[in-house]
mmCIF file of C-alpha atoms in Angstrom:
data_model
loop_
_atom_site.group_PDB
_atom_site.id
_atom_site.type_symbol
_atom_site.label_atom_id
_atom_site.label_comp_id
_atom_site.label_asym_id
_atom_site.label_seq_id
_atom_site.Cartn_x
_atom_site.Cartn_y
_atom_site.Cartn_z
ATOM 1 C CA MET A 1 93.004 69.290 84.973
ATOM 2 C CA GLY A 2 91.265 71.239 87.886
ATOM 3 C CA THR A 3 89.324 74.375 86.760
ATOM 4 C CA LYS A 4 91.292 78.025 88.240
ATOM 5 C CA VAL A 5 89.130 80.460 89.523
ATOM 6 C CA LEU A 6 90.355 83.727 90.179
ATOM 7 C CA THR A 7 89.235 86.092 93.172
ATOM 8 C CA ARG A 8 90.834 89.827 93.419
ATOM 9 C CA LEU A 9 91.414 90.466 97.049
ATOM 10 C CA ASP A 10 90.445 93.425 98.772
ATOM 11 C CA PRO A 11 92.975 95.740 100.633
ATOM 12 C CA LEU A 12 92.755 94.877 104.638
ATOM 13 C CA GLY A 13 90.599 97.030 106.243
ATOM 14 C CA GLN A 14 93.691 97.201 109.265
ATOM 15 C CA SER A 15 97.008 97.844 109.836
ATOM 16 C CA VAL A 16 99.273 96.784 107.154
ATOM 17 C CA PHE A 17 100.354 93.197 109.496
ATOM 18 C CA PRO A 18 98.069 93.128 113.091
ATOM 19 C CA VAL A 19 101.085 93.327 115.497
ATOM 20 C CA ASP A 20 103.137 96.635 116.795
ATOM 21 C CA PRO A 21 105.650 98.334 115.297
ATOM 22 C CA TRP A 22 106.841 99.727 118.434
ATOM 23 C CA THR A 23 107.771 96.397 120.211
ATOM 24 C CA VAL A 24 109.697 94.939 116.859
ATOM 25 C CA SER A 25 112.898 93.352 118.498
ATOM 26 C CA GLY A 26 114.802 93.080 114.679
ATOM 27 C CA SER A 27 114.300 94.171 111.307
ATOM 28 C CA ALA A 28 116.565 93.389 108.128
ATOM 29 C CA SER A 29 115.870 94.620 104.469
ATOM 30 C CA CYS A 30 117.117 93.792 100.976
ATOM 31 C CA SER A 31 116.240 95.091 97.732
ATOM 32 C CA LEU A 32 115.213 92.670 94.830
ATOM 33 C CA PRO A 33 116.598 93.368 91.928
ATOM 34 C CA PRO A 34 114.790 93.206 88.108
ATOM 35 C CA ARG A 35 115.601 89.109 87.840
ATOM 36 C CA TYR A 36 113.817 85.881 88.385
ATOM 37 C CA GLU A 37 117.488 85.212 90.199
ATOM 38 C CA SER A 38 116.398 87.267 93.382
ATOM 39 C CA VAL A 39 114.101 84.540 94.157
ATOM 40 C CA GLY A 40 117.570 82.965 95.365
ATOM 41 C CA GLY A 41 118.995 86.127 96.629
ATOM 42 C CA ALA A 42 115.910 86.314 98.886
ATOM 43 C CA ARG A 43 115.877 82.927 100.630
ATOM 44 C CA LYS A 44 119.878 83.435 101.593
ATOM 45 C CA PHE A 45 118.978 86.786 102.866
ATOM 46 C CA THR A 46 116.555 85.385 104.876
ATOM 47 C CA ARG A 47 118.332 82.349 105.985
ATOM 48 C CA ASP A 48 121.289 84.303 107.208
ATOM 49 C CA THR A 49 118.662 86.402 109.221
ATOM 50 C CA LEU A 50 116.751 83.759 110.820
ATOM 51 C CA ARG A 51 119.897 82.379 111.710
ATOM 52 C CA ASP A 52 121.421 85.608 113.491
ATOM 53 C CA TRP A 53 118.074 86.147 115.045
ATOM 54 C CA GLY A 54 118.238 82.287 116.131
ATOM 55 C CA LEU A 55 115.100 81.530 114.810
ATOM 56 C CA GLU A 56 116.572 78.642 112.352
ATOM 57 C CA GLY A 57 113.600 75.610 113.384
ATOM 58 C CA LEU A 58 111.401 78.568 111.419
ATOM 59 C CA PHE A 59 113.298 78.816 107.888
ATOM 60 C CA ASP A 60 111.412 75.708 105.926
ATOM 61 C CA GLY A 61 108.034 77.430 106.033
ATOM 62 C CA VAL A 62 109.348 80.666 105.902
ATOM 63 C CA GLU A 63 111.349 80.109 103.215
ATOM 64 C CA LEU A 64 108.795 78.961 100.867
ATOM 65 C CA VAL A 65 106.343 82.021 101.713
ATOM 66 C CA VAL A 66 108.999 84.211 100.705
ATOM 67 C CA SER A 67 110.521 82.469 97.646
ATOM 68 C CA GLU A 68 105.756 83.268 96.551
ATOM 69 C CA LEU A 69 106.241 86.115 97.971
ATOM 70 C CA VAL A 70 109.268 87.628 96.063
ATOM 71 C CA THR A 71 108.255 85.365 92.942
ATOM 72 C CA ASN A 72 105.398 86.995 92.442
ATOM 73 C CA ALA A 73 105.884 90.441 92.838
ATOM 74 C CA LEU A 74 108.703 90.035 90.295
ATOM 75 C CA ARG A 75 106.415 88.102 87.690
ATOM 76 C CA HIS A 76 103.088 90.170 87.923
ATOM 77 C CA ALA A 77 104.802 93.573 89.522
ATOM 78 C CA VAL A 78 108.113 94.017 88.142
ATOM 79 C CA LEU A 79 108.893 91.968 85.015
ATOM 80 C CA ALA A 80 105.674 92.254 84.300
ATOM 81 C CA ALA A 81 105.965 96.009 84.072
ATOM 82 C CA PRO A 82 106.491 97.477 80.181
ATOM 83 C CA GLN A 83 108.304 100.309 81.907
ATOM 84 C CA LEU A 84 108.640 101.678 85.464
ATOM 85 C CA ALA A 85 109.003 105.383 85.896
ATOM 86 C CA ASP A 86 113.059 106.253 87.265
ATOM 87 C CA ASP A 87 111.506 107.124 90.317
ATOM 88 C CA THR A 88 109.290 103.903 91.079
ATOM 89 C CA PRO A 89 110.983 101.981 94.461
ATOM 90 C CA PRO A 90 112.375 98.704 93.452
ATOM 91 C CA ALA A 91 110.912 95.017 95.067
ATOM 92 C CA ARG A 92 112.048 95.001 98.695
ATOM 93 C CA LEU A 93 111.482 91.866 101.224
ATOM 94 C CA HIS A 94 111.249 93.349 104.596
ATOM 95 C CA LEU A 95 111.705 90.706 107.482
ATOM 96 C CA MET A 96 110.236 92.184 111.164
ATOM 97 C CA HIS A 97 110.790 89.850 114.544
ATOM 98 C CA TRP A 98 108.638 90.306 117.549
ATOM 99 C CA SER A 99 109.001 88.577 120.797
ATOM 100 C CA SER A 100 106.143 86.237 119.754
ATOM 101 C CA ARG A 101 105.752 87.151 115.830
ATOM 102 C CA LEU A 102 107.793 87.181 112.661
ATOM 103 C CA VAL A 103 106.710 89.092 109.736
ATOM 104 C CA CYS A 104 107.838 88.530 105.893
ATOM 105 C CA ALA A 105 106.511 91.554 103.911
ATOM 106 C CA VAL A 106 107.368 92.021 100.213
ATOM 107 C CA ARG A 107 106.935 95.979 98.607
ATOM 108 C CA ASP A 108 106.466 95.932 95.216
ATOM 109 C CA PRO A 109 105.694 98.966 92.736
ATOM 110 C CA SER A 110 102.050 97.647 91.125
ATOM 111 C CA ASP A 111 98.414 98.868 92.472
ATOM 112 C CA ASP A 112 96.947 95.639 91.461
ATOM 113 C CA SER A 113 95.709 93.495 94.339
ATOM 114 C CA PRO A 114 96.984 90.018 94.488
ATOM 115 C CA VAL A 115 94.918 87.403 92.656
ATOM 116 C CA ALA A 116 94.359 83.861 94.680
ATOM 117 C CA GLY A 117 93.303 80.861 92.206
ATOM 118 C CA GLU A 118 92.055 77.716 93.516
ATOM 119 C CA ALA A 119 94.677 75.496 93.607
ATOM 120 C CA ASP A 120 95.364 73.253 90.548
ATOM 121 C CA PHE A 121 98.043 71.171 91.297
ATOM 122 C CA GLY A 122 98.387 69.658 88.204
ATOM 123 C CA ALA A 123 99.292 72.801 86.611
ATOM 124 C CA GLU A 124 102.778 74.926 86.916
ATOM 125 C CA GLY A 125 101.793 77.532 88.568
ATOM 126 C CA GLY A 126 98.559 79.560 90.603
ATOM 127 C CA ARG A 127 99.376 78.018 93.487
ATOM 128 C CA GLY A 128 101.439 80.673 95.225
ATOM 129 C CA LEU A 129 98.908 82.288 97.225
ATOM 130 C CA TYR A 130 97.766 78.900 98.187
ATOM 131 C CA LEU A 131 101.008 77.745 100.113
ATOM 132 C CA VAL A 132 101.167 81.056 101.267
ATOM 133 C CA GLU A 133 98.326 80.744 103.381
ATOM 134 C CA SER A 134 98.559 77.142 103.996
ATOM 135 C CA PHE A 135 102.187 77.884 105.783
ATOM 136 C CA SER A 136 102.099 81.251 107.296
ATOM 137 C CA ASP A 137 99.379 82.045 110.284
ATOM 138 C CA SER A 138 98.096 84.556 108.321
ATOM 139 C CA TRP A 139 98.868 86.878 105.644
ATOM 140 C CA GLY A 140 97.354 90.313 103.951
ATOM 141 C CA TRP A 141 98.310 93.110 101.808
ATOM 142 C CA GLN A 142 97.800 96.635 101.733
ATOM 143 C CA PRO A 143 98.717 99.524 99.698
ATOM 144 C CA LEU A 144 101.504 101.625 99.522
ATOM 145 C CA SER A 145 99.819 105.191 101.883
ATOM 146 C CA GLY A 146 101.451 108.050 100.632
ATOM 147 C CA ALA A 147 103.509 106.764 97.442
ATOM 148 C CA PRO A 148 102.335 107.624 93.974
ATOM 149 C CA ASN A 149 101.992 103.496 93.728
ATOM 150 C CA GLY A 150 102.773 100.083 95.092
ATOM 151 C CA LYS A 151 101.938 97.828 97.954
ATOM 152 C CA ILE A 152 102.382 95.630 100.412
ATOM 153 C CA VAL A 153 101.838 91.753 100.868
ATOM 154 C CA TRP A 154 102.539 90.069 104.180
ATOM 155 C CA ALA A 155 102.860 87.198 105.754
ATOM 156 C CA LEU A 156 103.171 86.308 109.161
ATOM 157 C CA PHE A 157 104.075 83.686 111.825
ATOM 158 C CA ARG A 158 103.552 82.827 115.285
ATOM 159 C CA VAL A 159 107.652 82.349 116.648
ATOM 160 C CA PRO A 160 107.492 79.278 118.944
#
C-alpha cells in the first residue's frame, strides 16, 4: 500500500483559465444538486453539449475529468458542509468552447483549495486531481472574486 502525501495547492496568479474570454464560441452550464447522482447528470450534460458542438471525439477524456471535478466539489464542498447559508450559490458545471480550446469549470461554495495527493492506486479514492492532470492539457483553480466564498476548479483541453 502506498503512502499518501497531501499538498495544498496555491491559487493561480493568472485569470481563471489561460484563454481570452471574449473569443468564446459556445458556453453552457448546469446546476449540480447536492447529491452524488449529479455526477451522472453532469456526464450526460457534457455528452449532449459536446455533441451539439461537434466535439464528440473529446468526450472520453472530458467525461472522466468532469466526473472527478464534480465529485470533488460535491464531496468536499457541498455535501461536507454542515449547513450552507441560504444565499450560498450551488455547485455548477460550466463548459466553454473556443475554436481551439475547451474549458470545463466547476464552481463550488468552499474557500478550501483543492488537495492533491500522491496517487495511491491501491486506495479507493484520492486519485481525482491526478486523473484531471493526466487527461487535461492544463488545470488550476481560482477563488471567486467579489463573492463571499467559493472557488472555480477548471481543466483545459486542446480541440484538434
